[in-house]
JSON list of C-alpha atoms in Angstrom, two decimals:
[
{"chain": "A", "resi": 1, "resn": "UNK", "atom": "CA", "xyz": [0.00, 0.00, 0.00]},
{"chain": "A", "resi": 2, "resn": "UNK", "atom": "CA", "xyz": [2.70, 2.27, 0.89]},
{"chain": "A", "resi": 3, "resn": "UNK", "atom": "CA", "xyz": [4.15, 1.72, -2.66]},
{"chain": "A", "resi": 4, "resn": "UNK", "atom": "CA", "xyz": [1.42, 3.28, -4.44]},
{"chain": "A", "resi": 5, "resn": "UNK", "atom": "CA", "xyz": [0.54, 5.87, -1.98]},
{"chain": "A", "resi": 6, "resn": "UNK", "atom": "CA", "xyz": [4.17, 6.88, -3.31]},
{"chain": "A", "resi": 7, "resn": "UNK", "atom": "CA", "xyz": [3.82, 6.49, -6.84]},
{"chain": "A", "resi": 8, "resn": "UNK", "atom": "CA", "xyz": [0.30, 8.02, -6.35]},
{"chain": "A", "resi": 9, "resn": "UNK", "atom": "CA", "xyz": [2.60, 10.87, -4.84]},
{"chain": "A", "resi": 10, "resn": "UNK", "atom": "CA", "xyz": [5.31, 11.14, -7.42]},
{"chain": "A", "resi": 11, "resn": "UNK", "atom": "CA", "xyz": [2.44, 11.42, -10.23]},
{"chain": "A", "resi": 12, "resn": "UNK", "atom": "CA", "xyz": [0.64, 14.14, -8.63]},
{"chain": "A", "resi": 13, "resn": "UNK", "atom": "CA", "xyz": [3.61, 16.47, -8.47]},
{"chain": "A", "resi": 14, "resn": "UNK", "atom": "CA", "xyz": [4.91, 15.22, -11.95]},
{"chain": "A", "resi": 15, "resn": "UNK", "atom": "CA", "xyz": [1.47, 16.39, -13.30]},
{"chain": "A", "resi": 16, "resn": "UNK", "atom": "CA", "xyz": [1.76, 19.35, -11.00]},
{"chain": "A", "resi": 17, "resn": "UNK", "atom": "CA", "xyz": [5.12, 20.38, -12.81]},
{"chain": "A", "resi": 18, "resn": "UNK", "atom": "CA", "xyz": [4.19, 19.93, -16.44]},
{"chain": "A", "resi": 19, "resn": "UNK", "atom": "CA", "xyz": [1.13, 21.94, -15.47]},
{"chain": "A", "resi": 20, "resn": "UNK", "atom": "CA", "xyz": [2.90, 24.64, -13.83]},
{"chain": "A", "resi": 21, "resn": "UNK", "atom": "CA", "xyz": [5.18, 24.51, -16.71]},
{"chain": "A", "resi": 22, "resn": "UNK", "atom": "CA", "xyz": [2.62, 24.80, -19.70]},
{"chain": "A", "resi": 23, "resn": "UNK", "atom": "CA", "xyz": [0.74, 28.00, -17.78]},
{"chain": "A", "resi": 24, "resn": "UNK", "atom": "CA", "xyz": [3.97, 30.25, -17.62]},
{"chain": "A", "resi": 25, "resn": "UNK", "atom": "CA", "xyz": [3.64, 33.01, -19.97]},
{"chain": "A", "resi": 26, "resn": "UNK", "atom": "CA", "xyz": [6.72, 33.26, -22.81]},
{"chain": "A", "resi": 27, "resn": "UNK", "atom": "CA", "xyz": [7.44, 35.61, -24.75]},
{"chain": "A", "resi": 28, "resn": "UNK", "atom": "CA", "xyz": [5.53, 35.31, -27.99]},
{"chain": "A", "resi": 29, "resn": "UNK", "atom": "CA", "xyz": [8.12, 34.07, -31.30]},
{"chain": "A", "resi": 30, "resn": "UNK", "atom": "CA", "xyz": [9.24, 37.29, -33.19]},
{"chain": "A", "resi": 31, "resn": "UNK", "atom": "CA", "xyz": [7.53, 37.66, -36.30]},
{"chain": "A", "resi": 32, "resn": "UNK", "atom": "CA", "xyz": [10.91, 39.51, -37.98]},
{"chain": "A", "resi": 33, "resn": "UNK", "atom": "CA", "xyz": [14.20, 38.22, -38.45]},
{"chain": "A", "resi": 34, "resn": "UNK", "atom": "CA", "xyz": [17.19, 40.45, -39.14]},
{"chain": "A", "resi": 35, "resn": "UNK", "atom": "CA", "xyz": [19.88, 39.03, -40.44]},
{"chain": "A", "resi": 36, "resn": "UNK", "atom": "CA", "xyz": [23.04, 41.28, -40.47]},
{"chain": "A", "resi": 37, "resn": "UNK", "atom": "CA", "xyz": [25.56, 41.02, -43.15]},
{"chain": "A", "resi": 38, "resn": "UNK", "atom": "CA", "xyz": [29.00, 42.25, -40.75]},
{"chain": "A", "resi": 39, "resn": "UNK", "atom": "CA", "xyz": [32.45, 42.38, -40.61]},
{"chain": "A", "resi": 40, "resn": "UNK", "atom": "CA", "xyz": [34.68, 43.52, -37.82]},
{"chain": "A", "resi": 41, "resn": "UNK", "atom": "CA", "xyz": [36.74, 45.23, -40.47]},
{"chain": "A", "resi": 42, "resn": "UNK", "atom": "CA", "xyz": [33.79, 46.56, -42.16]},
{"chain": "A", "resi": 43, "resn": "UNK", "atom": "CA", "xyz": [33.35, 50.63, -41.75]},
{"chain": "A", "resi": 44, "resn": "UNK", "atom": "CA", "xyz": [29.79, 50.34, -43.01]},
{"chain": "A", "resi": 45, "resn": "UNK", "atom": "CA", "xyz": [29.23, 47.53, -40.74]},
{"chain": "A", "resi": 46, "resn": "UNK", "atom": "CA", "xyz": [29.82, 50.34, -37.82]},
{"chain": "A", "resi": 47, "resn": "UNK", "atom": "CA", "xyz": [27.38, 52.79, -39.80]},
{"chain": "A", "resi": 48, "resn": "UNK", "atom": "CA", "xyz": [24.71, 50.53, -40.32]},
{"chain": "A", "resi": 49, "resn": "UNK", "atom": "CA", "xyz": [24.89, 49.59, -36.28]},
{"chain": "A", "resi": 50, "resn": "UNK", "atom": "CA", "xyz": [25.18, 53.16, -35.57]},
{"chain": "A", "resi": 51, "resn": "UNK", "atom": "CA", "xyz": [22.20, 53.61, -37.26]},
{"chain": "A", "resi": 52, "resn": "UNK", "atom": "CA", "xyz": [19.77, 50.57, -35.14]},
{"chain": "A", "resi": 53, "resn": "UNK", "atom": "CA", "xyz": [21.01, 51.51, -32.09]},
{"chain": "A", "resi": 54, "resn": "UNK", "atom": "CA", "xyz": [19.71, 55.15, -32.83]},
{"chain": "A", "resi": 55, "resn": "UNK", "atom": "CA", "xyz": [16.32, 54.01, -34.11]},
{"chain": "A", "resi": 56, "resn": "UNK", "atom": "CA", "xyz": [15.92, 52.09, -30.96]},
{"chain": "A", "resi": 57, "resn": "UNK", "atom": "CA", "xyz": [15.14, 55.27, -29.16]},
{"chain": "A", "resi": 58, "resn": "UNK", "atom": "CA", "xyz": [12.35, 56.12, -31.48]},
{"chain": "A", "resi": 59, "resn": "UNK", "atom": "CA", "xyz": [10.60, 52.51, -32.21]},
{"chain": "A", "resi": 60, "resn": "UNK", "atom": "CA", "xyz": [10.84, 49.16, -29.83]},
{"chain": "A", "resi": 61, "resn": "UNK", "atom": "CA", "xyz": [12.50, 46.83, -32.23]},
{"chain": "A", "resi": 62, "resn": "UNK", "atom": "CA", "xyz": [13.16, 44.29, -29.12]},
{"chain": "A", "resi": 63, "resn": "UNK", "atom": "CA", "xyz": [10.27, 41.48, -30.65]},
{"chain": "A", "resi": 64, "resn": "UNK", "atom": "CA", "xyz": [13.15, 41.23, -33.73]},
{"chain": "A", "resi": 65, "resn": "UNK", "atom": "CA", "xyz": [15.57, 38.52, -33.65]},
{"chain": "A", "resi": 66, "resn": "UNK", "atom": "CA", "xyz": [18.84, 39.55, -34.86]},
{"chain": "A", "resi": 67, "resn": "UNK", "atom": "CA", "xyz": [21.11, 37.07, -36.79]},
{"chain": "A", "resi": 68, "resn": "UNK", "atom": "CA", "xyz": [24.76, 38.00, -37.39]},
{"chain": "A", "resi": 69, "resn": "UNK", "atom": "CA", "xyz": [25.96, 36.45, -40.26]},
{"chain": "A", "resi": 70, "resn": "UNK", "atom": "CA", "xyz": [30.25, 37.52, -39.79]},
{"chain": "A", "resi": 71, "resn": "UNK", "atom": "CA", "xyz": [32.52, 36.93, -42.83]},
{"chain": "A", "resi": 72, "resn": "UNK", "atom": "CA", "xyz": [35.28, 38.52, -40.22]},
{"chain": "A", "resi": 73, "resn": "UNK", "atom": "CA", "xyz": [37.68, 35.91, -41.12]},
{"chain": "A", "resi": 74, "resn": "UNK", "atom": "CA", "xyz": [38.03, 32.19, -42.72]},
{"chain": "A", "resi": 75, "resn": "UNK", "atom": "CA", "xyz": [36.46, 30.69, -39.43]},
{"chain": "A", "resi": 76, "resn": "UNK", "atom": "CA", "xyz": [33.54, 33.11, -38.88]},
{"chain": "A", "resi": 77, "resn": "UNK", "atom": "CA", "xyz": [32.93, 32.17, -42.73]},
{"chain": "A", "resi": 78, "resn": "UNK", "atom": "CA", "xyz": [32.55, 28.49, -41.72]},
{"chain": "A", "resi": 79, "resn": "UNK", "atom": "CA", "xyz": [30.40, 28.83, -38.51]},
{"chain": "A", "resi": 80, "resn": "UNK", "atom": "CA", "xyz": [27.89, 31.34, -40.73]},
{"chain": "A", "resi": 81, "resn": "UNK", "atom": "CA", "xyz": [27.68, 28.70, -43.18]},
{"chain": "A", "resi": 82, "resn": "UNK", "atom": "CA", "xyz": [26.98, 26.28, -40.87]},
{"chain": "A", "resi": 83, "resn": "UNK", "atom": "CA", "xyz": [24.89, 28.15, -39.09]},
{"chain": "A", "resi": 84, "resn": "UNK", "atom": "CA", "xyz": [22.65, 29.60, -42.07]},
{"chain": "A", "resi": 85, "resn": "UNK", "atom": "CA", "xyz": [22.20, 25.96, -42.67]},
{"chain": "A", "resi": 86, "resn": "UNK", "atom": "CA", "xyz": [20.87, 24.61, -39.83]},
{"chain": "A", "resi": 87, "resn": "UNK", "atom": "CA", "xyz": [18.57, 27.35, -39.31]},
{"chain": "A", "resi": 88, "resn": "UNK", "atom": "CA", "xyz": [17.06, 26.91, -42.72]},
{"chain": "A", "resi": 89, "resn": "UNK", "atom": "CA", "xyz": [18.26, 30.55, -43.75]},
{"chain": "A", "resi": 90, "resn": "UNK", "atom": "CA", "xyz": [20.60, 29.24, -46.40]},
{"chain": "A", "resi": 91, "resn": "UNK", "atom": "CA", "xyz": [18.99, 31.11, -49.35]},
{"chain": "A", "resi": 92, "resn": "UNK", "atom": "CA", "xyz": [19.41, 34.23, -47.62]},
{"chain": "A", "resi": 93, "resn": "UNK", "atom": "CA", "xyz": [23.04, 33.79, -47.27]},
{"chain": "A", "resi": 94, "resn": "UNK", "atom": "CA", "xyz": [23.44, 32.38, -51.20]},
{"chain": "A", "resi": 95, "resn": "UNK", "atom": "CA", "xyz": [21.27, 35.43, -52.33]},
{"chain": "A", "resi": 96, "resn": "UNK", "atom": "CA", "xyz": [23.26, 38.23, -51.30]},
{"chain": "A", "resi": 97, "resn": "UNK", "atom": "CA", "xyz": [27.04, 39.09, -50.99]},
{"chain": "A", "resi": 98, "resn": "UNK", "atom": "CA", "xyz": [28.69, 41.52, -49.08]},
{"chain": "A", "resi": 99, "resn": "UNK", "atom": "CA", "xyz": [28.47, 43.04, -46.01]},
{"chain": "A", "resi": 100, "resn": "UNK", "atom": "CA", "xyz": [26.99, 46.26, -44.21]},
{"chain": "A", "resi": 101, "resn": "UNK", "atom": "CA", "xyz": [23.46, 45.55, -44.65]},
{"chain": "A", "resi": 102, "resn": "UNK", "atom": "CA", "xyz": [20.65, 43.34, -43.10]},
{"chain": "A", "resi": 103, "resn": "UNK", "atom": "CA", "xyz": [18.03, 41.42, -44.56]},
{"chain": "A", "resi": 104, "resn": "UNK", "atom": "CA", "xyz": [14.68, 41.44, -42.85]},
{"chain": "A", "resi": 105, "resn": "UNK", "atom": "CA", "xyz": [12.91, 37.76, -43.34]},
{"chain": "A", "resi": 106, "resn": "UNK", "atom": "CA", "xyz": [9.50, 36.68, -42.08]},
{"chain": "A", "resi": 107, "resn": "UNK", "atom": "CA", "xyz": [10.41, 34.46, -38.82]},
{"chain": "A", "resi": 108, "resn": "UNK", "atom": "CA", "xyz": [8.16, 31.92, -39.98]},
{"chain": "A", "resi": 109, "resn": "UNK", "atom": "CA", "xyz": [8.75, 31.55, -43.59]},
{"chain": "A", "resi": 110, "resn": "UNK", "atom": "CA", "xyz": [11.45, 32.91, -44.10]},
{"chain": "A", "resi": 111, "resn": "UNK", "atom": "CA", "xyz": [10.69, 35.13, -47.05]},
{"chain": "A", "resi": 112, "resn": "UNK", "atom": "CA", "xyz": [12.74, 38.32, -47.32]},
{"chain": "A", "resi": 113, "resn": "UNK", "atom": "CA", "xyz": [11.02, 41.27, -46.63]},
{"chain": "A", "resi": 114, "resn": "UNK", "atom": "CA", "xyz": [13.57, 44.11, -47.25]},
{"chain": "A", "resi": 115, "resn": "UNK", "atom": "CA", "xyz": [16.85, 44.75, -47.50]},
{"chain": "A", "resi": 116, "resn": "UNK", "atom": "CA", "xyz": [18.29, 47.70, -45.77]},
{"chain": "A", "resi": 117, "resn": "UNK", "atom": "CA", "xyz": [21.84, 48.79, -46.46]},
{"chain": "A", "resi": 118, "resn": "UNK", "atom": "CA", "xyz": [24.53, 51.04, -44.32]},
{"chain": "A", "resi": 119, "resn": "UNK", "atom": "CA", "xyz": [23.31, 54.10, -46.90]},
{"chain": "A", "resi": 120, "resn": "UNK", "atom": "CA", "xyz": [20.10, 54.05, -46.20]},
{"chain": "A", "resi": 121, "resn": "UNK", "atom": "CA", "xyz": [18.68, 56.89, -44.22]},
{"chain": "A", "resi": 122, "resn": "UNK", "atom": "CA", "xyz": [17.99, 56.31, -40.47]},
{"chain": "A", "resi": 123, "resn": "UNK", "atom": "CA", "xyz": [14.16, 57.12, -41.50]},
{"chain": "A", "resi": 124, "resn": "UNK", "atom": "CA", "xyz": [14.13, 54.76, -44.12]},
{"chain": "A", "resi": 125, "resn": "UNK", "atom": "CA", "xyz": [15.26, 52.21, -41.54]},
{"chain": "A", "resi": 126, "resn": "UNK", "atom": "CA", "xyz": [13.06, 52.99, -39.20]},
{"chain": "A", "resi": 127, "resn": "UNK", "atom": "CA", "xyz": [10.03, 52.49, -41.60]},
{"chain": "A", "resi": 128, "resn": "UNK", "atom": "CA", "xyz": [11.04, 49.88, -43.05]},
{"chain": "A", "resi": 129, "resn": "UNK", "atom": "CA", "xyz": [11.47, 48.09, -39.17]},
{"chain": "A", "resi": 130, "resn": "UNK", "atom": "CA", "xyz": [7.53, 49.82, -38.58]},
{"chain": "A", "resi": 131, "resn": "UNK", "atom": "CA", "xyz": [6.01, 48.54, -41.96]},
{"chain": "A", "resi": 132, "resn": "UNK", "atom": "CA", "xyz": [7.58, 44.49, -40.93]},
{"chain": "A", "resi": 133, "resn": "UNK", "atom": "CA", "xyz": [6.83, 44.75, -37.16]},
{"chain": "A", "resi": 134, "resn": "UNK", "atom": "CA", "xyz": [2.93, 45.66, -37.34]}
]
C-alpha cells in the first residue's frame, strides 16, 4: 500500500510540474528576423549599427531577432555557413554578398522582406522596421 501511496505521490507532483510549466507566460516568437551582413573590419558595418542603435530610441525593435551572419575571417565564414544551414536561412546567405546591410525575413517563412543597407537613411530604416513589425 505504501508503494502506491508513493507512486500516487510522485504522479501528482509530476502532473503538478508539467502543469505549472505549460501556464507560464513566454514571450511570444518574433515575427521579424534580421539578419546582419558584418564584418569587424567593415566601416559600413559600424554605420549601419550606428544607425539601429539610434532608431531604438524612437521605435521598440526588441520582438526582432537579430542574426549576425560575420565573414570577419576564414572561421567566422565556416560557422555562418553552418549556421545559415541549420537554421534553414541558407537562401538568404546564397542570395546576397557583401556586407553592411541586413536582410529582414518573415520568422516563420522565411521570405525576405527588405533589405536595408549602411546608406540608407535612419528614416528609411526605421520604416522599413515599422512597416515588418505591425
Amino acid at each position: 500500500m505504501k508503494k502506491y501511496f508513493l507512486t500516487f505521490i510522485a504522479l501528482f507532483f509530476v502532473s503538478f510540474l508539467a502543469t505549472a510549466q505549460s501556464t507560464e507566460t513566454t514571450k511570444s516568437p518574433s515575427k521579424v528576423t534580421a539578419v546582419v551582413f558584418h564584418a569587424d573590419w567593415c566601416p559600413y558595418c559600424t554605420k549601419l549599427s550606428d544607425k539601429i542603435e539610434s532608431i531604438k530610441a524612437d521605435i521598440d525593435i526588441s520582438d526582432v531577432e537579430f542574426i549576425r551572419f560575420d565573414f570577419t575571417d576564414k572561421d567566422t565564414k565556416e560557422a555562418t555557413q553552418a549556421f545559415a544551414a541549420a537554421n534553414s536561412v541558407m537562401s538568404v546567405l546564397e542570395n546576397h554578398k557583401g556586407t553592411g546591410f541586413l536582410v529582414l525575413i518573415d520568422s516563420e517563412t522565411k521570405e525576405e522582406l527588405v533589405k536595408i543597407g549602411a546608406k540608407d537613411s535612419k528614416e528609411k530604416i526605421k520604416a522599413s522596421f515599422e512597416k515588418y513589425l505591425n
